[in-house]
Amino acid sequence: MFNVKIPPFVAEQKENLAIKKATDIEDNECREFIQDIINQCFIDTATWGLKYWEEVYGIPTDITKPIEFRRTVVKAKMRGAATTTRSNLKNVCESFSNGTVEVIEDETGNFELTIKFVGTVGIPPNLQDLKDAVEENKPCYLQIIYDFKYNTVKDLRELGLTVKQLADINIKVKDLIETNLLELKFQITQKGSRWNE
């Protein structure tokens, strides 16, 4: 941009090149600063501005928690601002679990809801934050039951995997409970292809 506005014989002078270099550095710093400010306007990219989001939604700021956990709390609070419905609770839970959940109403009149994690294996790492958000959004008379998905021997068999294959890649059966089986099968397949060479 500097070279376009002034003649080349002037732009190429040593003094003008130094000025251009300095202004380019300042220009880049200004662009980065502006982008950083813009990032704070969106929950998924907010870093230092996350405390303002928490303040708006009445969430105590806890800088000891990872930023991703803090973001999910804000998202859940945003999603939970409406009247509580199954769909609303589902959205709140999915913001924490990074997977699909089903919200199942008890039809027997026991005032229970079951939150079943179907898209995530194991317990979400920020389960307590999820429980707090659900507790805040649900009607007080409802009891919540959490149903987590774990791998079973049946799941292992359905993928055509055996305990021997697990032992070959140093996976113990007890570790299998929360492991992504498709990734595990890929590892076994890759190792098997190396064995066959």
PDB file of C-alpha atoms in Angstrom:
ATOM      1  CA  MET A   1       0.000   0.000   0.000  1.00  0.00           C
ATOM      2  CA  PHE A   2       2.862   2.391   0.831  1.00  0.00           C
ATOM      3  CA  ASN A   3       4.540   1.795  -2.558  1.00  0.00           C
ATOM      4  CA  VAL A   4       1.340   2.336  -4.551  1.00  0.00           C
ATOM      5  CA  LYS A   5       0.697   5.858  -3.274  1.00  0.00           C
ATOM      6  CA  ILE A   6       4.142   7.309  -3.890  1.00  0.00           C
ATOM      7  CA  PRO A   7       6.445   7.048  -6.876  1.00  0.00           C
ATOM      8  CA  PRO A   8       8.825   4.058  -6.839  1.00  0.00           C
ATOM      9  CA  PHE A   9      11.969   6.216  -6.850  1.00  0.00           C
ATOM     10  CA  VAL A  10      10.778   7.823  -3.597  1.00  0.00           C
ATOM     11  CA  ALA A  11       9.456   4.617  -2.004  1.00  0.00           C
ATOM     12  CA  GLU A  12      12.769   2.830  -2.531  1.00  0.00           C
ATOM     13  CA  GLN A  13      14.807   5.407  -0.654  1.00  0.00           C
ATOM     14  CA  LYS A  14      16.387   4.034   2.523  1.00  0.00           C
ATOM     15  CA  GLU A  15      14.481   6.396   4.826  1.00  0.00           C
ATOM     16  CA  ASN A  16      11.128   5.640   3.223  1.00  0.00           C
ATOM     17  CA  LEU A  17      11.752   1.874   3.404  1.00  0.00           C
ATOM     18  CA  ALA A  18      12.389   2.242   7.144  1.00  0.00           C
ATOM     19  CA  ILE A  19       9.149   4.216   7.536  1.00  0.00           C
ATOM     20  CA  LYS A  20       7.239   1.564   5.556  1.00  0.00           C
ATOM     21  CA  LYS A  21       8.658  -1.225   7.676  1.00  0.00           C
ATOM     22  CA  ALA A  22       7.661   0.567  10.900  1.00  0.00           C
ATOM     23  CA  THR A  23       4.151   1.365   9.661  1.00  0.00           C
ATOM     24  CA  ASP A  24       3.664  -2.230   8.470  1.00  0.00           C
ATOM     25  CA  ILE A  25       4.502  -3.487  11.959  1.00  0.00           C
ATOM     26  CA  GLU A  26       2.057  -1.020  13.535  1.00  0.00           C
ATOM     27  CA  ASP A  27      -0.598  -1.887  10.946  1.00  0.00           C
ATOM     28  CA  ASN A  28      -0.293  -5.605  11.720  1.00  0.00           C
ATOM     29  CA  GLU A  29      -0.444  -4.975  15.465  1.00  0.00           C
ATOM     30  CA  CYS A  30      -3.587  -2.847  15.010  1.00  0.00           C
ATOM     31  CA  ARG A  31      -5.228  -5.572  12.909  1.00  0.00           C
ATOM     32  CA  GLU A  32      -4.409  -8.214  15.545  1.00  0.00           C
ATOM     33  CA  PHE A  33      -5.749  -5.944  18.296  1.00  0.00           C
ATOM     34  CA  ILE A  34      -8.994  -5.347  16.397  1.00  0.00           C
ATOM     35  CA  GLN A  35      -9.377  -9.081  15.709  1.00  0.00           C
ATOM     36  CA  ASP A  36      -8.808  -9.834  19.401  1.00  0.00           C
ATOM     37  CA  ILE A  37     -11.554  -7.359  20.352  1.00  0.00           C
ATOM     38  CA  ILE A  38     -13.913  -8.959  17.808  1.00  0.00           C
ATOM     39  CA  ASN A  39     -13.094 -12.421  19.218  1.00  0.00           C
ATOM     40  CA  GLN A  40     -14.367 -11.324  22.636  1.00  0.00           C
ATOM     41  CA  CYS A  41     -17.818 -10.701  21.125  1.00  0.00           C
ATOM     42  CA  PHE A  42     -18.360 -14.430  20.517  1.00  0.00           C
ATOM     43  CA  ILE A  43     -18.418 -17.106  23.208  1.00  0.00           C
ATOM     44  CA  ASP A  44     -16.530 -19.666  21.109  1.00  0.00           C
ATOM     45  CA  THR A  45     -13.553 -17.323  20.657  1.00  0.00           C
ATOM     46  CA  ALA A  46     -13.668 -15.198  23.823  1.00  0.00           C
ATOM     47  CA  THR A  47     -10.630 -15.450  26.095  1.00  0.00           C
ATOM     48  CA  TRP A  48      -9.987 -12.479  28.381  1.00  0.00           C
ATOM     49  CA  GLY A  49     -13.509 -11.180  27.618  1.00  0.00           C
ATOM     50  CA  LEU A  50     -15.147 -14.337  28.925  1.00  0.00           C
ATOM     51  CA  LYS A  51     -15.387 -12.732  32.373  1.00  0.00           C
ATOM     52  CA  TYR A  52     -17.768 -10.131  30.899  1.00  0.00           C
ATOM     53  CA  TRP A  53     -20.000 -12.864  29.471  1.00  0.00           C
ATOM     54  CA  GLU A  54     -20.029 -14.532  32.888  1.00  0.00           C
ATOM     55  CA  GLU A  55     -20.902 -11.229  34.533  1.00  0.00           C
ATOM     56  CA  VAL A  56     -23.830 -10.633  32.151  1.00  0.00           C
ATOM     57  CA  TYR A  57     -25.288 -14.067  32.940  1.00  0.00           C
ATOM     58  CA  GLY A  58     -24.584 -13.912  36.683  1.00  0.00           C
ATOM     59  CA  ILE A  59     -21.988 -16.686  36.646  1.00  0.00           C
ATOM     60  CA  PRO A  60     -19.154 -16.462  39.177  1.00  0.00           C
ATOM     61  CA  THR A  61     -15.819 -16.207  37.362  1.00  0.00           C
ATOM     62  CA  ASP A  62     -13.457 -19.051  38.218  1.00  0.00           C
ATOM     63  CA  ILE A  63     -10.198 -18.555  36.335  1.00  0.00           C
ATOM     64  CA  THR A  64      -8.897 -21.890  37.648  1.00  0.00           C
ATOM     65  CA  LYS A  65     -11.270 -23.727  35.298  1.00  0.00           C
ATOM     66  CA  PRO A  66     -10.262 -24.283  31.673  1.00  0.00           C
ATOM     67  CA  ILE A  67     -11.659 -21.732  29.215  1.00  0.00           C
ATOM     68  CA  GLU A  68     -13.641 -24.429  27.363  1.00  0.00           C
ATOM     69  CA  PHE A  69     -15.456 -25.386  30.579  1.00  0.00           C
ATOM     70  CA  ARG A  70     -16.223 -21.731  31.316  1.00  0.00           C
ATOM     71  CA  ARG A  71     -17.558 -21.291  27.769  1.00  0.00           C
ATOM     72  CA  THR A  72     -19.901 -24.264  28.146  1.00  0.00           C
ATOM     73  CA  VAL A  73     -21.295 -22.806  31.371  1.00  0.00           C
ATOM     74  CA  VAL A  74     -22.046 -19.507  29.610  1.00  0.00           C
ATOM     75  CA  LYS A  75     -23.603 -21.318  26.629  1.00  0.00           C
ATOM     76  CA  ALA A  76     -25.758 -23.403  28.933  1.00  0.00           C
ATOM     77  CA  LYS A  77     -26.896 -20.291  30.782  1.00  0.00           C
ATOM     78  CA  MET A  78     -27.770 -18.646  27.471  1.00  0.00           C
ATOM     79  CA  ARG A  79     -29.693 -21.693  26.278  1.00  0.00           C
ATOM     80  CA  GLY A  80     -31.434 -22.094  29.616  1.00  0.00           C
ATOM     81  CA  ALA A  81     -32.806 -18.562  29.720  1.00  0.00           C
ATOM     82  CA  ALA A  82     -36.137 -19.660  28.237  1.00  0.00           C
ATOM     83  CA  THR A  83     -38.995 -21.669  29.737  1.00  0.00           C
ATOM     84  CA  THR A  84     -37.797 -25.140  30.679  1.00  0.00           C
ATOM     85  CA  THR A  85     -38.767 -27.803  28.164  1.00  0.00           C
ATOM     86  CA  ARG A  86     -37.254 -31.158  27.223  1.00  0.00           C
ATOM     87  CA  SER A  87     -35.770 -29.522  24.157  1.00  0.00           C
ATOM     88  CA  ASN A  88     -34.284 -26.732  26.257  1.00  0.00           C
ATOM     89  CA  LEU A  89     -32.689 -29.191  28.726  1.00  0.00           C
ATOM     90  CA  LYS A  90     -31.383 -31.221  25.799  1.00  0.00           C
ATOM     91  CA  ASN A  91     -29.652 -28.117  24.387  1.00  0.00           C
ATOM     92  CA  VAL A  92     -28.155 -27.282  27.778  1.00  0.00           C
ATOM     93  CA  CYS A  93     -26.800 -30.826  28.221  1.00  0.00           C
ATOM     94  CA  GLU A  94     -25.421 -31.026  24.706  1.00  0.00           C
ATOM     95  CA  SER A  95     -23.460 -27.824  25.238  1.00  0.00           C
ATOM     96  CA  PHE A  96     -21.532 -29.639  27.994  1.00  0.00           C
ATOM     97  CA  SER A  97     -21.213 -33.149  26.646  1.00  0.00           C
ATOM     98  CA  ASN A  98     -20.088 -32.318  23.089  1.00  0.00           C
ATOM     99  CA  GLY A  99     -22.392 -35.097  21.989  1.00  0.00           C
ATOM    100  CA  THR A 100     -25.996 -36.088  21.641  1.00  0.00           C
ATOM    101  CA  VAL A 101     -28.257 -36.614  24.638  1.00  0.00           C
ATOM    102  CA  GLU A 102     -31.818 -37.791  25.012  1.00  0.00           C
ATOM    103  CA  VAL A 103     -34.094 -36.323  27.656  1.00  0.00           C
ATOM    104  CA  ILE A 104     -36.582 -39.003  28.652  1.00  0.00           C
ATOM    105  CA  GLU A 105     -39.646 -38.213  30.761  1.00  0.00           C
ATOM    106  CA  ASP A 106     -40.848 -40.768  33.276  1.00  0.00           C
ATOM    107  CA  GLU A 107     -44.395 -41.717  32.291  1.00  0.00           C
ATOM    108  CA  THR A 108     -45.234 -43.300  35.676  1.00  0.00           C
ATOM    109  CA  GLY A 109     -45.762 -40.001  37.483  1.00  0.00           C
ATOM    110  CA  ASN A 110     -42.565 -40.182  39.561  1.00  0.00           C
ATOM    111  CA  PHE A 111     -41.514 -36.704  38.396  1.00  0.00           C
ATOM    112  CA  GLU A 112     -38.215 -37.941  36.992  1.00  0.00           C
ATOM    113  CA  LEU A 113     -36.255 -37.035  33.901  1.00  0.00           C
ATOM    114  CA  THR A 114     -33.487 -39.230  32.579  1.00  0.00           C
ATOM    115  CA  ILE A 115     -30.679 -37.547  30.712  1.00  0.00           C
ATOM    116  CA  LYS A 116     -29.164 -40.264  28.561  1.00  0.00           C
ATOM    117  CA  PHE A 117     -25.794 -39.608  26.922  1.00  0.00           C
ATOM    118  CA  VAL A 118     -25.951 -41.382  23.570  1.00  0.00           C
ATOM    119  CA  GLY A 119     -23.283 -39.557  21.560  1.00  0.00           C
ATOM    120  CA  THR A 120     -20.486 -39.581  24.131  1.00  0.00           C
ATOM    121  CA  VAL A 121     -18.853 -42.595  25.744  1.00  0.00           C
ATOM    122  CA  GLY A 122     -18.108 -42.222  29.447  1.00  0.00           C
ATOM    123  CA  ILE A 123     -18.675 -39.305  31.780  1.00  0.00           C
ATOM    124  CA  PRO A 124     -18.239 -35.733  30.464  1.00  0.00           C
ATOM    125  CA  PRO A 125     -15.177 -34.096  32.065  1.00  0.00           C
ATOM    126  CA  ASN A 126     -17.166 -31.141  33.410  1.00  0.00           C
ATOM    127  CA  LEU A 127     -20.077 -33.154  34.790  1.00  0.00           C
ATOM    128  CA  GLN A 128     -20.502 -31.012  37.894  1.00  0.00           C
ATOM    129  CA  ASP A 129     -20.964 -27.869  35.772  1.00  0.00           C
ATOM    130  CA  LEU A 130     -23.542 -29.739  33.692  1.00  0.00           C
ATOM    131  CA  LYS A 131     -25.397 -30.862  36.816  1.00  0.00           C
ATOM    132  CA  ASP A 132     -25.385 -27.301  38.160  1.00  0.00           C
ATOM    133  CA  ALA A 133     -26.797 -25.947  34.871  1.00  0.00           C
ATOM    134  CA  VAL A 134     -29.515 -28.626  34.742  1.00  0.00           C
ATOM    135  CA  GLU A 135     -30.394 -27.996  38.390  1.00  0.00           C
ATOM    136  CA  GLU A 136     -30.745 -24.294  37.679  1.00  0.00           C
ATOM    137  CA  ASN A 137     -32.945 -24.844  34.613  1.00  0.00           C
ATOM    138  CA  LYS A 138     -35.233 -27.686  35.706  1.00  0.00           C
ATOM    139  CA  PRO A 139     -38.419 -27.324  37.710  1.00  0.00           C
ATOM    140  CA  CYS A 140     -37.667 -27.910  41.399  1.00  0.00           C
ATOM    141  CA  TYR A 141     -40.004 -30.899  41.723  1.00  0.00           C
ATOM    142  CA  LEU A 142     -38.188 -32.990  39.092  1.00  0.00           C
ATOM    143  CA  GLN A 143     -35.530 -35.517  39.966  1.00  0.00           C
ATOM    144  CA  ILE A 144     -32.794 -35.985  37.358  1.00  0.00           C
ATOM    145  CA  ILE A 145     -31.220 -39.335  36.579  1.00  0.00           C
ATOM    146  CA  TYR A 146     -28.039 -39.375  34.505  1.00  0.00           C
ATOM    147  CA  ASP A 147     -27.543 -42.365  32.222  1.00  0.00           C
ATOM    148  CA  PHE A 148     -24.029 -42.643  30.775  1.00  0.00           C
ATOM    149  CA  LYS A 149     -22.997 -44.733  27.807  1.00  0.00           C
ATOM    150  CA  TYR A 150     -20.165 -47.216  28.304  1.00  0.00           C
ATOM    151  CA  ASN A 151     -18.715 -49.789  25.954  1.00  0.00           C
ATOM    152  CA  THR A 152     -19.691 -53.400  26.507  1.00  0.00           C
ATOM    153  CA  VAL A 153     -18.340 -56.722  25.285  1.00  0.00           C
ATOM    154  CA  LYS A 154     -21.293 -56.730  22.863  1.00  0.00           C
ATOM    155  CA  ASP A 155     -20.042 -53.445  21.339  1.00  0.00           C
ATOM    156  CA  LEU A 156     -16.588 -55.015  21.004  1.00  0.00           C
ATOM    157  CA  ARG A 157     -17.993 -58.075  19.242  1.00  0.00           C
ATOM    158  CA  GLU A 158     -20.143 -55.956  16.887  1.00  0.00           C
ATOM    159  CA  LEU A 159     -16.959 -54.311  15.604  1.00  0.00           C
ATOM    160  CA  GLY A 160     -15.261 -57.677  15.209  1.00  0.00           C
ATOM    161  CA  LEU A 161     -12.682 -56.991  17.924  1.00  0.00           C
ATOM    162  CA  THR A 162     -11.329 -59.503  20.412  1.00  0.00           C
ATOM    163  CA  VAL A 163      -9.727 -59.251  23.829  1.00  0.00           C
ATOM    164  CA  LYS A 164      -6.536 -60.723  22.293  1.00  0.00           C
ATOM    165  CA  GLN A 165      -6.365 -57.826  19.823  1.00  0.00           C
ATOM    166  CA  LEU A 166      -6.718 -55.404  22.734  1.00  0.00           C
ATOM    167  CA  ALA A 167      -3.905 -57.106  24.618  1.00  0.00           C
ATOM    168  CA  ASP A 168      -1.699 -56.863  21.521  1.00  0.00           C
ATOM    169  CA  ILE A 169      -1.891 -53.055  21.647  1.00  0.00           C
ATOM    170  CA  ASN A 170      -1.695 -52.905  25.469  1.00  0.00           C
ATOM    171  CA  ILE A 171      -5.345 -51.981  26.084  1.00  0.00           C
ATOM    172  CA  LYS A 172      -6.810 -53.538  29.202  1.00  0.00           C
ATOM    173  CA  VAL A 173     -10.475 -54.483  29.261  1.00  0.00           C
ATOM    174  CA  LYS A 174     -11.096 -52.084  32.183  1.00  0.00           C
ATOM    175  CA  ASP A 175      -9.776 -49.200  30.020  1.00  0.00           C
ATOM    176  CA  LEU A 176     -12.152 -50.176  27.245  1.00  0.00           C
ATOM    177  CA  ILE A 177     -15.220 -48.820  29.042  1.00  0.00           C
ATOM    178  CA  GLU A 178     -14.708 -45.195  27.923  1.00  0.00           C
ATOM    179  CA  THR A 179     -12.591 -45.739  24.792  1.00  0.00           C
ATOM    180  CA  ASN A 180     -13.734 -44.750  21.307  1.00  0.00           C
ATOM    181  CA  LEU A 181     -14.095 -48.205  19.748  1.00  0.00           C
ATOM    182  CA  LEU A 182     -13.892 -47.010  16.143  1.00  0.00           C
ATOM    183  CA  GLU A 183     -10.526 -45.345  16.810  1.00  0.00           C
ATOM    184  CA  LEU A 184      -9.402 -48.478  18.613  1.00  0.00           C
ATOM    185  CA  LYS A 185     -10.368 -50.673  15.657  1.00  0.00           C
ATOM    186  CA  PHE A 186      -8.412 -48.331  13.367  1.00  0.00           C
ATOM    187  CA  GLN A 187      -5.310 -48.700  15.586  1.00  0.00           C
ATOM    188  CA  ILE A 188      -5.642 -52.484  15.543  1.00  0.00           C
ATOM    189  CA  THR A 189      -6.145 -52.502  11.771  1.00  0.00           C
ATOM    190  CA  GLN A 190      -3.064 -50.308  11.258  1.00  0.00           C
ATOM    191  CA  LYS A 191      -0.947 -52.497  13.534  1.00  0.00           C
ATOM    192  CA  GLY A 192      -2.256 -55.623  11.801  1.00  0.00           C
ATOM    193  CA  SER A 193      -1.298 -54.239   8.381  1.00  0.00           C
ATOM    194  CA  ARG A 194       2.231 -53.622   9.667  1.00  0.00           C
ATOM    195  CA  TRP A 195       2.406 -57.189  11.008  1.00  0.00           C
ATOM    196  CA  ASN A 196       1.424 -58.564   7.597  1.00  0.00           C
ATOM    197  CA  GLU A 197       4.201 -56.737   5.731  1.00  0.00           C
TER     198      GLU A 197
END
